Coordinates of C-alpha atoms in Angstrom, one line a residue:
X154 CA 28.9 -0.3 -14.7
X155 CA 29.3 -0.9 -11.0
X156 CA 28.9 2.0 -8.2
X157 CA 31.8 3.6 -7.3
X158 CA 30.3 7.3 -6.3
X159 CA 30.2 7.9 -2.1
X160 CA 26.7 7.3 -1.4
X161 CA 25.0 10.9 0.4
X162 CA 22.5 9.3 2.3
X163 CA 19.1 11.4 2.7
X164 CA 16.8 9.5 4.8
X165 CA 13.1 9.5 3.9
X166 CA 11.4 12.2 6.3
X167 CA 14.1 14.6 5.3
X168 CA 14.2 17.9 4.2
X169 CA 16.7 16.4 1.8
X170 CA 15.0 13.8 0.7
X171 CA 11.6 15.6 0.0
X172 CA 13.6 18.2 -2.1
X173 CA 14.9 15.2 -3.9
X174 CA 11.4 13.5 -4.2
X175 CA 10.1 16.8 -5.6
X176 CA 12.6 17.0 -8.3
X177 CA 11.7 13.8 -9.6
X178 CA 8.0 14.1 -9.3
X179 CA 8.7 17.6 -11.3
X180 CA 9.4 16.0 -14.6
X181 CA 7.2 12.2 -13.6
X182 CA 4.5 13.8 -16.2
X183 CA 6.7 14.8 -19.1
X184 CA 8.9 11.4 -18.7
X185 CA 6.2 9.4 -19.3
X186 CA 4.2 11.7 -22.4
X187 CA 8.0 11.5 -24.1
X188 CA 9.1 7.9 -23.4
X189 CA 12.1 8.7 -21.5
X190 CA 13.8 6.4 -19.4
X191 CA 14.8 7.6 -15.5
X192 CA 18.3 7.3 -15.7
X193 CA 19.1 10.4 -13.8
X194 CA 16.3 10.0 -11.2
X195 CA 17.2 6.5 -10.3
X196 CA 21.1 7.7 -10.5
X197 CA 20.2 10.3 -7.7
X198 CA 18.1 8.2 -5.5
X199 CA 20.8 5.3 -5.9
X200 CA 23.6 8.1 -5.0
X201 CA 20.9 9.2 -1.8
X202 CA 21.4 5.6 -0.7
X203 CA 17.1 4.7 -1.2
X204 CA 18.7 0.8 -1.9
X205 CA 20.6 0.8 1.2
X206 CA 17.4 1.1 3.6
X207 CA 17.3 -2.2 4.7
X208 CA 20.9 -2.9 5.9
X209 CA 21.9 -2.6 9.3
X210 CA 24.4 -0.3 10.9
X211 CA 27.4 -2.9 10.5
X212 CA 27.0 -2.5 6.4
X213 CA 26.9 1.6 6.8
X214 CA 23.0 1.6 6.6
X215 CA 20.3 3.0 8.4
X216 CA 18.8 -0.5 9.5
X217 CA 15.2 0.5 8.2
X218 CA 12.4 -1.9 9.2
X219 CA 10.2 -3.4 6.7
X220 CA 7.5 -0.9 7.3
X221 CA 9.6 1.9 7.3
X222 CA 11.0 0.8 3.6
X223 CA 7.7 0.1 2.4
X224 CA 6.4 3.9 3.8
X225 CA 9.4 5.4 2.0
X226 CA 8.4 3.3 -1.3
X227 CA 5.0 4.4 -1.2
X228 CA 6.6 8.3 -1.0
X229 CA 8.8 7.6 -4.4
X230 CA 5.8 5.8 -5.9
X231 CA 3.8 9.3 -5.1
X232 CA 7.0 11.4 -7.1
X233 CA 7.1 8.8 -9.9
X234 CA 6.0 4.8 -9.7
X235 CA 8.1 4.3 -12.7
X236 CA 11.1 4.6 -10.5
X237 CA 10.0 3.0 -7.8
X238 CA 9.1 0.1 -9.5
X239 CA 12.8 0.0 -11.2
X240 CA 14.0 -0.8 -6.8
X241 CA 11.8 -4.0 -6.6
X242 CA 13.8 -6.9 -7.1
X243 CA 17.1 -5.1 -5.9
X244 CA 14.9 -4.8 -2.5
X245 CA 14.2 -8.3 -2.7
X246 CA 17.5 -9.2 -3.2
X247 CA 18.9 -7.6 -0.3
X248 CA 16.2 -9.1 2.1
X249 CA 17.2 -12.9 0.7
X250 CA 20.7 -11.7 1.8
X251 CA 19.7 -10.7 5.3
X252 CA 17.7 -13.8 5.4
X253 CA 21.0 -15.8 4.6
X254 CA 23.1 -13.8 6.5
X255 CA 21.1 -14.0 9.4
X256 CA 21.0 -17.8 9.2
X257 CA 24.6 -18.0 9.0
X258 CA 26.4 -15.2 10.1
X259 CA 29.5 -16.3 9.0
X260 CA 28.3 -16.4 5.3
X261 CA 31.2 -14.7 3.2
X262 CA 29.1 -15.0 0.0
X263 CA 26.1 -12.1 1.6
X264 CA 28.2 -10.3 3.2
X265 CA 30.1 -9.7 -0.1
X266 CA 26.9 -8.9 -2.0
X267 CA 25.8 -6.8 0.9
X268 CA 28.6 -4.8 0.9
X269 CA 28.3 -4.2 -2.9
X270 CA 24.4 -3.3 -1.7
X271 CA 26.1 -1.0 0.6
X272 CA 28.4 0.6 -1.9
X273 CA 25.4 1.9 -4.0
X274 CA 25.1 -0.7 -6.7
X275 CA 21.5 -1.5 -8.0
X276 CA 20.7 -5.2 -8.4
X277 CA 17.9 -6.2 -11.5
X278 CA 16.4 -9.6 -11.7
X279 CA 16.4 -12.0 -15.1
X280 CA 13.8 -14.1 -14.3
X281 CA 10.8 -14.9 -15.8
X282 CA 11.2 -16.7 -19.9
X283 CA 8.5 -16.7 -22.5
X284 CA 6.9 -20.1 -24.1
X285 CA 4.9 -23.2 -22.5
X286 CA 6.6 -23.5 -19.2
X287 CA 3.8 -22.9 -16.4
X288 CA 4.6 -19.1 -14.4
X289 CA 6.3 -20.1 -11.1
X290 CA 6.8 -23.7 -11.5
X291 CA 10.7 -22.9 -11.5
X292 CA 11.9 -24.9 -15.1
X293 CA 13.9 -22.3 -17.1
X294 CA 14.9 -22.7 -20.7
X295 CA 18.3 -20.7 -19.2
X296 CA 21.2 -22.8 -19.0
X297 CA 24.2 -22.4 -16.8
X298 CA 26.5 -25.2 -18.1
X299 CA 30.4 -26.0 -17.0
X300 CA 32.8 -24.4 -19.0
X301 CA 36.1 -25.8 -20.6
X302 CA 39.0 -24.9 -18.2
X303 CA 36.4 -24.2 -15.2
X304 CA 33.9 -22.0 -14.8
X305 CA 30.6 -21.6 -16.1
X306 CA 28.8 -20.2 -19.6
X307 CA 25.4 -18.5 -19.3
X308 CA 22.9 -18.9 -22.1
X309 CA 19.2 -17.7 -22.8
X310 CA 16.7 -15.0 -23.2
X311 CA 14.6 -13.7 -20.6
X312 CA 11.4 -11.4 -20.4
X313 CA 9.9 -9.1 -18.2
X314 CA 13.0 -8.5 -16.6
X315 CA 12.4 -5.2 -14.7
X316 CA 15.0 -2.8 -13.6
X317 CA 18.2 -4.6 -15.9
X318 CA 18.1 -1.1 -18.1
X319 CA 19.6 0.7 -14.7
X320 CA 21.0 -1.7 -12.9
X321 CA 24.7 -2.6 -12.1
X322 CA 24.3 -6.3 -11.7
X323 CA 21.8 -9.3 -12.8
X324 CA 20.1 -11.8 -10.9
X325 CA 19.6 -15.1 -13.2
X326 CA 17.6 -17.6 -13.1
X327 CA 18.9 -20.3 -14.4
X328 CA 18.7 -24.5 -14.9
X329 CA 22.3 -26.2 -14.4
X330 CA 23.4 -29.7 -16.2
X331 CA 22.0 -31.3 -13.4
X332 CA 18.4 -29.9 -14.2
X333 CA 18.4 -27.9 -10.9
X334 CA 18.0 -24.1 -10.3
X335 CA 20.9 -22.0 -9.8
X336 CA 20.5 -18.3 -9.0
X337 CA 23.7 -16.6 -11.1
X338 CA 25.0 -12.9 -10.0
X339 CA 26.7 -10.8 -12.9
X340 CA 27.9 -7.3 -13.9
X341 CA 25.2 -6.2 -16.5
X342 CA 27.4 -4.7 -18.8
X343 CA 29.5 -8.5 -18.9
X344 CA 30.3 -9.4 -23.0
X345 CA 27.3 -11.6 -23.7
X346 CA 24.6 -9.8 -22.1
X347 CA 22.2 -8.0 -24.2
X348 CA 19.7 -5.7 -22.6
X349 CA 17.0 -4.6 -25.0
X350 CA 14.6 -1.8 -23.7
X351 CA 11.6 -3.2 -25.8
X352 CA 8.6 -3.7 -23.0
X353 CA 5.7 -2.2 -24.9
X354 CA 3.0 -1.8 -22.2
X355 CA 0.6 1.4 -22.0
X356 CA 1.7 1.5 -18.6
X357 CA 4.9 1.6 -16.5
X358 CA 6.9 1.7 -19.6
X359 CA 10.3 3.2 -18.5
X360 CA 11.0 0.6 -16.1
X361 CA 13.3 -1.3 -18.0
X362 CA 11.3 -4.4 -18.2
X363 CA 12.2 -5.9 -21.4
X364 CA 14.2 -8.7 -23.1
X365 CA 17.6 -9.5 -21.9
X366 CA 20.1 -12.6 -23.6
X367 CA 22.5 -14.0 -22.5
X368 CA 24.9 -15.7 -25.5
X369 CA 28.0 -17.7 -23.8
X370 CA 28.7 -15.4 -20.9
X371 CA 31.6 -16.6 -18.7
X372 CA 30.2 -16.8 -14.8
X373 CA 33.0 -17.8 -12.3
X374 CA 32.2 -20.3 -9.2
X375 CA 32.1 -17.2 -7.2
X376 CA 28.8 -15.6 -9.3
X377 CA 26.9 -19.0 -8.4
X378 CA 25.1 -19.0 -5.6
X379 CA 25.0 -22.0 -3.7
X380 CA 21.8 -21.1 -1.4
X381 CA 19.4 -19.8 -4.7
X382 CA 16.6 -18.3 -3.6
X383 CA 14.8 -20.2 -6.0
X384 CA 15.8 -23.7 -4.2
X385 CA 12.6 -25.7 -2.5
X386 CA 12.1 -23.6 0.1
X387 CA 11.3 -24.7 4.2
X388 CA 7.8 -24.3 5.3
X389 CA 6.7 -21.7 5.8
X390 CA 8.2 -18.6 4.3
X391 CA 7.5 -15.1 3.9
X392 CA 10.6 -15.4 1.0
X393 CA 8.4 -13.9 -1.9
X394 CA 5.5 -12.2 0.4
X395 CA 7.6 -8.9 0.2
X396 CA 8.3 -9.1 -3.5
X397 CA 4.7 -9.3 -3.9
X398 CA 3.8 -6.1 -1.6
X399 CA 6.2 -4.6 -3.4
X400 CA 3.5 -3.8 -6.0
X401 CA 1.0 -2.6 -4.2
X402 CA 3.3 -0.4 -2.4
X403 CA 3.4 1.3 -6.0
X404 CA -0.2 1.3 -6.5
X405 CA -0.3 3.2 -3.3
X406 CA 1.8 5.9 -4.3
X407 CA -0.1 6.2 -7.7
X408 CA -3.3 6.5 -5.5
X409 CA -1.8 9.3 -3.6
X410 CA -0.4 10.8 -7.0
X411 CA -3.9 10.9 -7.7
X412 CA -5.4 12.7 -4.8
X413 CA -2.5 15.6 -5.5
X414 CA -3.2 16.0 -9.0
X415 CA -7.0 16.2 -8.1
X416 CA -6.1 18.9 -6.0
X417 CA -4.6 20.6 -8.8
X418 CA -7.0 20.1 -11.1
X419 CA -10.1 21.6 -9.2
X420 CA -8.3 24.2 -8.6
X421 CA -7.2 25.1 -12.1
X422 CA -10.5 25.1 -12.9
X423 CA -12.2 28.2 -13.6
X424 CA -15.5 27.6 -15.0
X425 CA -18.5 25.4 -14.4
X426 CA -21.7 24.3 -16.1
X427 CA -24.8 26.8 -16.0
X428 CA -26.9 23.8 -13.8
X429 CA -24.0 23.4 -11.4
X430 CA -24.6 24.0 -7.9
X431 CA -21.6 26.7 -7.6
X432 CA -20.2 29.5 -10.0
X433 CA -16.6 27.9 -8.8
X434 CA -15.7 24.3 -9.4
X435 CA -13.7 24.7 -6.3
X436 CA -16.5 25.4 -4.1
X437 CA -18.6 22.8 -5.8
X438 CA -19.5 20.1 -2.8
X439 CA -19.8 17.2 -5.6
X440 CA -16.8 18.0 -6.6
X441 CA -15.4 18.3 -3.1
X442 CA -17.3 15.1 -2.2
X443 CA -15.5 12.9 -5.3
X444 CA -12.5 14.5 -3.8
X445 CA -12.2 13.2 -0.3
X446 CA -13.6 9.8 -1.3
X447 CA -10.1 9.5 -3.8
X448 CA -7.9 11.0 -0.6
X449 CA -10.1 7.8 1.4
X450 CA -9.0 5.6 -1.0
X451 CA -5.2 7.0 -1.1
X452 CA -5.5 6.6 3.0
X453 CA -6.8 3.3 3.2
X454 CA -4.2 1.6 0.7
X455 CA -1.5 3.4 2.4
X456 CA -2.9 2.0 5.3
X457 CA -3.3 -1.8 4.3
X458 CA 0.3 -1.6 2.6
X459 CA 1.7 -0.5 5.8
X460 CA -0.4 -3.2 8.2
X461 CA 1.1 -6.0 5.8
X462 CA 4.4 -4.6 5.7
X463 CA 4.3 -4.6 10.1
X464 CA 3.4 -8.4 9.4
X465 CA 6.3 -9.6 6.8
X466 CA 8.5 -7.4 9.6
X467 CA 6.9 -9.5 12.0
X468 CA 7.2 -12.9 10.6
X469 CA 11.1 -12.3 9.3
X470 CA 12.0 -11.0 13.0
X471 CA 11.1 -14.8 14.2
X472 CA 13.0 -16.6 11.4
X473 CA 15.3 -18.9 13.1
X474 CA 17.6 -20.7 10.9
X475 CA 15.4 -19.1 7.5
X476 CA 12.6 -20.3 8.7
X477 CA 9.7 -18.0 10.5
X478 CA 7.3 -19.0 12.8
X479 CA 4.4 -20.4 11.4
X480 CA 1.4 -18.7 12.5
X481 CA 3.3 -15.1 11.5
X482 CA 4.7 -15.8 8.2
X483 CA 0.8 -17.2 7.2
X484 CA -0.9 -14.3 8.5
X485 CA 1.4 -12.1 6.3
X486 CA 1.1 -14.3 3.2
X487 CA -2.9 -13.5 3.8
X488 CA -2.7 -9.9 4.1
X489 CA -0.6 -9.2 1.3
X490 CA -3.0 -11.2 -0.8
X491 CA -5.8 -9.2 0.9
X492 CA -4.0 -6.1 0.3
X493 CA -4.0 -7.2 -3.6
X494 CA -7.9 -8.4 -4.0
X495 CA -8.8 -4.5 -2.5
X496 CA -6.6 -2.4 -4.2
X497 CA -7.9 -4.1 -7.6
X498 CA -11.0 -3.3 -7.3
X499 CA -10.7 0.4 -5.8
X500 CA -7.5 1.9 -7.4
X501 CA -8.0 1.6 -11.0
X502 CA -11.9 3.1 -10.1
X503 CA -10.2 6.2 -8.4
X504 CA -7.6 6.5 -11.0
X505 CA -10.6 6.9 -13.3
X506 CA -12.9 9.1 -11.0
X507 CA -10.4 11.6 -11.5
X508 CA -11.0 12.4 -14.5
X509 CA -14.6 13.5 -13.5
X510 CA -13.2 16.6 -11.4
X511 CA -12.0 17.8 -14.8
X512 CA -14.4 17.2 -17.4
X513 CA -13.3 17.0 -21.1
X514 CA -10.3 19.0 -20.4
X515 CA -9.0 16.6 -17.9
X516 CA -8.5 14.0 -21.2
X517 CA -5.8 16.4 -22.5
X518 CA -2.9 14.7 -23.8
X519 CA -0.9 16.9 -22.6
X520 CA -2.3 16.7 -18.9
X521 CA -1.5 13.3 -19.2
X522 CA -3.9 12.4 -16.0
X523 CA -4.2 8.9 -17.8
X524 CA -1.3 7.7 -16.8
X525 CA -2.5 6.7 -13.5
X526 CA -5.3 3.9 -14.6
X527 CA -2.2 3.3 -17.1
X528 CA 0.1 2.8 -14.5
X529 CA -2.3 1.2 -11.7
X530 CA -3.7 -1.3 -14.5
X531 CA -0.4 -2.3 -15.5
X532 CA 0.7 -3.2 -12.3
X533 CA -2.6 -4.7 -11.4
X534 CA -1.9 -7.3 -14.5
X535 CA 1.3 -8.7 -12.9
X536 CA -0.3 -12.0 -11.3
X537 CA -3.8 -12.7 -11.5
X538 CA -6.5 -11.3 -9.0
X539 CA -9.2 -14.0 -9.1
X540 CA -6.5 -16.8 -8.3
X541 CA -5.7 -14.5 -4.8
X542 CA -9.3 -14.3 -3.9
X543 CA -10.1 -17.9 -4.3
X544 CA -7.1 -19.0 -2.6
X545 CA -7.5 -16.6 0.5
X546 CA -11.4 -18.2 0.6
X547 CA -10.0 -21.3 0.4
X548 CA -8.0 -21.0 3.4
X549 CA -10.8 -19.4 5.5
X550 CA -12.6 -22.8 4.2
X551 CA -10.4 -25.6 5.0
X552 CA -7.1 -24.0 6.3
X553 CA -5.7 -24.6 2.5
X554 CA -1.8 -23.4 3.2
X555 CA -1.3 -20.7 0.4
X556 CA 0.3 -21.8 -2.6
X557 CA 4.1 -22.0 -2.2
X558 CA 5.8 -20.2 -5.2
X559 CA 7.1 -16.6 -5.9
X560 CA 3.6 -15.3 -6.5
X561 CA 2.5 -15.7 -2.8

């Protein structure tokens, strides 16, 4: 399953890479009205080198800062947030490299994953399991055990496992015999490994994020890593803040998704109501009002996305020895929370507000304009807002550190 196609890059801002964002925004609609999986779209954006953004010019990549990744998400979010969302952990997975990397430059075991980064390969995470356990407190029913003759075996189940459907190799989390974590790097299509598409959300629900098992699947010394990125961190860290952005750099893109199909809805439209204030919808300055207040909205979470993204950039340009300064990794812990409390309250509004520059006609099935609030909602859902808010209040309160787990 591993890439072994030349990557073509097309840089975002590119004639190339527009033409290539257009052809998968073309068919974003009908993919998500039939069910279909991406597989081609993700194939050509993989192929365009989209994964490769953040390595710099000794791996063969364009060395893209953290804002300029996070602007380029935002534009595949706009084509289609179903594929962008299937990138999220393979980012993530190729900043903890840097990190490491950057740390030691002399570590063999990133530069080998960075190259497979480099070669085009898409990396999906197996993280989070089902049952009891508390979210984030790091205990996994997953077992990574020695094996007879050397080795390792892998067994468990995980859920909500986004991107494994497309991907070329596995990130595992995973509880060794000595009841500490272990992050665990495999080829998906290794005998053992069981990828079921079965995520049943209303929204995002082509990403991939289902059930994957893992029954007695042989890992070599090699596959383990021996710095997870799921091992107590140092204080502070900006490890997970990007993760977390990461989601709202989708919820942008939805936003702006729903400013151009707006557009094309008023303009389709060519009737009004006998009380309106204009014979053409078009022309209509309620309409036009509801409008530019969605294309504020789409500016302003853009925006705030971008501001935060400047700040992780910040904060991961001071590491030294993994660790940022301080005062810079907090302040972009807070705005990426910040960024979160906003956009749930305004997005899923504006995905809704759409629908009012259409009337009746604008809940057409086939139209399919609910797929934004779908979409937005779903994303919305994945860690709570009210914990966010209070913990941001608490902080302006007493100085309350933020709470230190992959949710922050």
């Amino acid at each position: 399953m591993t890439q072994t196609s030349a990557i073509e890059l097309r840089l975002p801002g590119t004639e190339a890479f527009d033409s290539l964002l257009t052809e998968i925004a073309a068919g974003a609609r009908d993919r998500d009205l039939n069910d279909e999986n991406p597989f081609e779209q993700v194939g050509a954006l993989k192929r365009a080198g989209f994964g490769t953004l953040r390595l710099p010019a000794e791996f063969g990549g364009p060395g893209y800062s953290v804002r300029q990744l996070f602007s380029a998400v935002i534009d595949v979010a706009r084509a289609d947030p179903i594929v962008a969302h299937i990138f999220r952990t393979h980012f993530w997975f190729t900043e903890e490299r840097l990190r490491a990397l950057k740390a030691n430059p002399a570590d063999a075991v990133s530069q080998r994953w960075l190259n497979a980064v480099a070669a085009g390969n898409l990396f999906a995470n197996a993280f989070s399991e089902k049952g009891a356990l508390a979210v984030g407190s790091l205990v996994f029913n997953t077992r990574l055990l020695p094996a007879e003759g050397g080795g390792h075996r892998l067994d468990g189940e995980k859920f909500y496992s986004t991107g494994t459907l497309f991907s070329d190799y596995l990130t595992v989390a995973t509880t060794t015999d000595h009841d500490s974590v272990a992050s665990v790097l495999i080829p998906a299509d290794r005998e053992g490994v069981r990828i079921i598409d079965d995520w049943d959300g209303f929204g995002q629900r082509r990403t991939g994020t289902g059930t994957t098992v893992f029954t007695n699947v042989e890992v070599s010394a090699d596959e383990v890593l021996a710095d997870s990125p799921y091992d107590a961190q140092p204080s502070p860290t900006v490890q997970y803040a990007s993760l977390q952005l990461y989601i709202h750099a989708v919820v942008a893109g939805v936003l702006e998704s729903v400013v151009d199909d707006g557009v094309a809805l008023l303009r389709s439209r060519t009737r009004s109501f006998s009380h309106a204030l204009t014979e053409s919808p078009v022309d209509d300055p309620l309409y036009q009002k509801l409008l530019g207040e969605l294309a504020s909205t789409a500016y302003v979470a853009r925006a705030a996305v971008l501001d935060a993204a400047e700040a992780i950039g910040a904060a991961t340009d001071s590491e030294r020895d993994g660790v940022p300064d301080a005062r810079l990794a907090e302040q972009a812990q807070l705005k990426v929370s910040k960024v979160k409390v906003h956009l749930d309250a305004v997005a899923p509004e504006a995905a809704t507000r759409l629908l009012e520059l259409g009337g009746a006609s604008a809940s057409s099935r086939q139209r399919n304009l609910d797929r934004h609030w779908r979409n937005i909602r779903t994303i919305t859902l994945h860690n709570p807002v009210a914990y966010k808010a209070r913990a941001i209040g608490d902080n302006l309160l007493h100085d309350t550190p933020l709470p230190a787990n992959a949710y922050f």
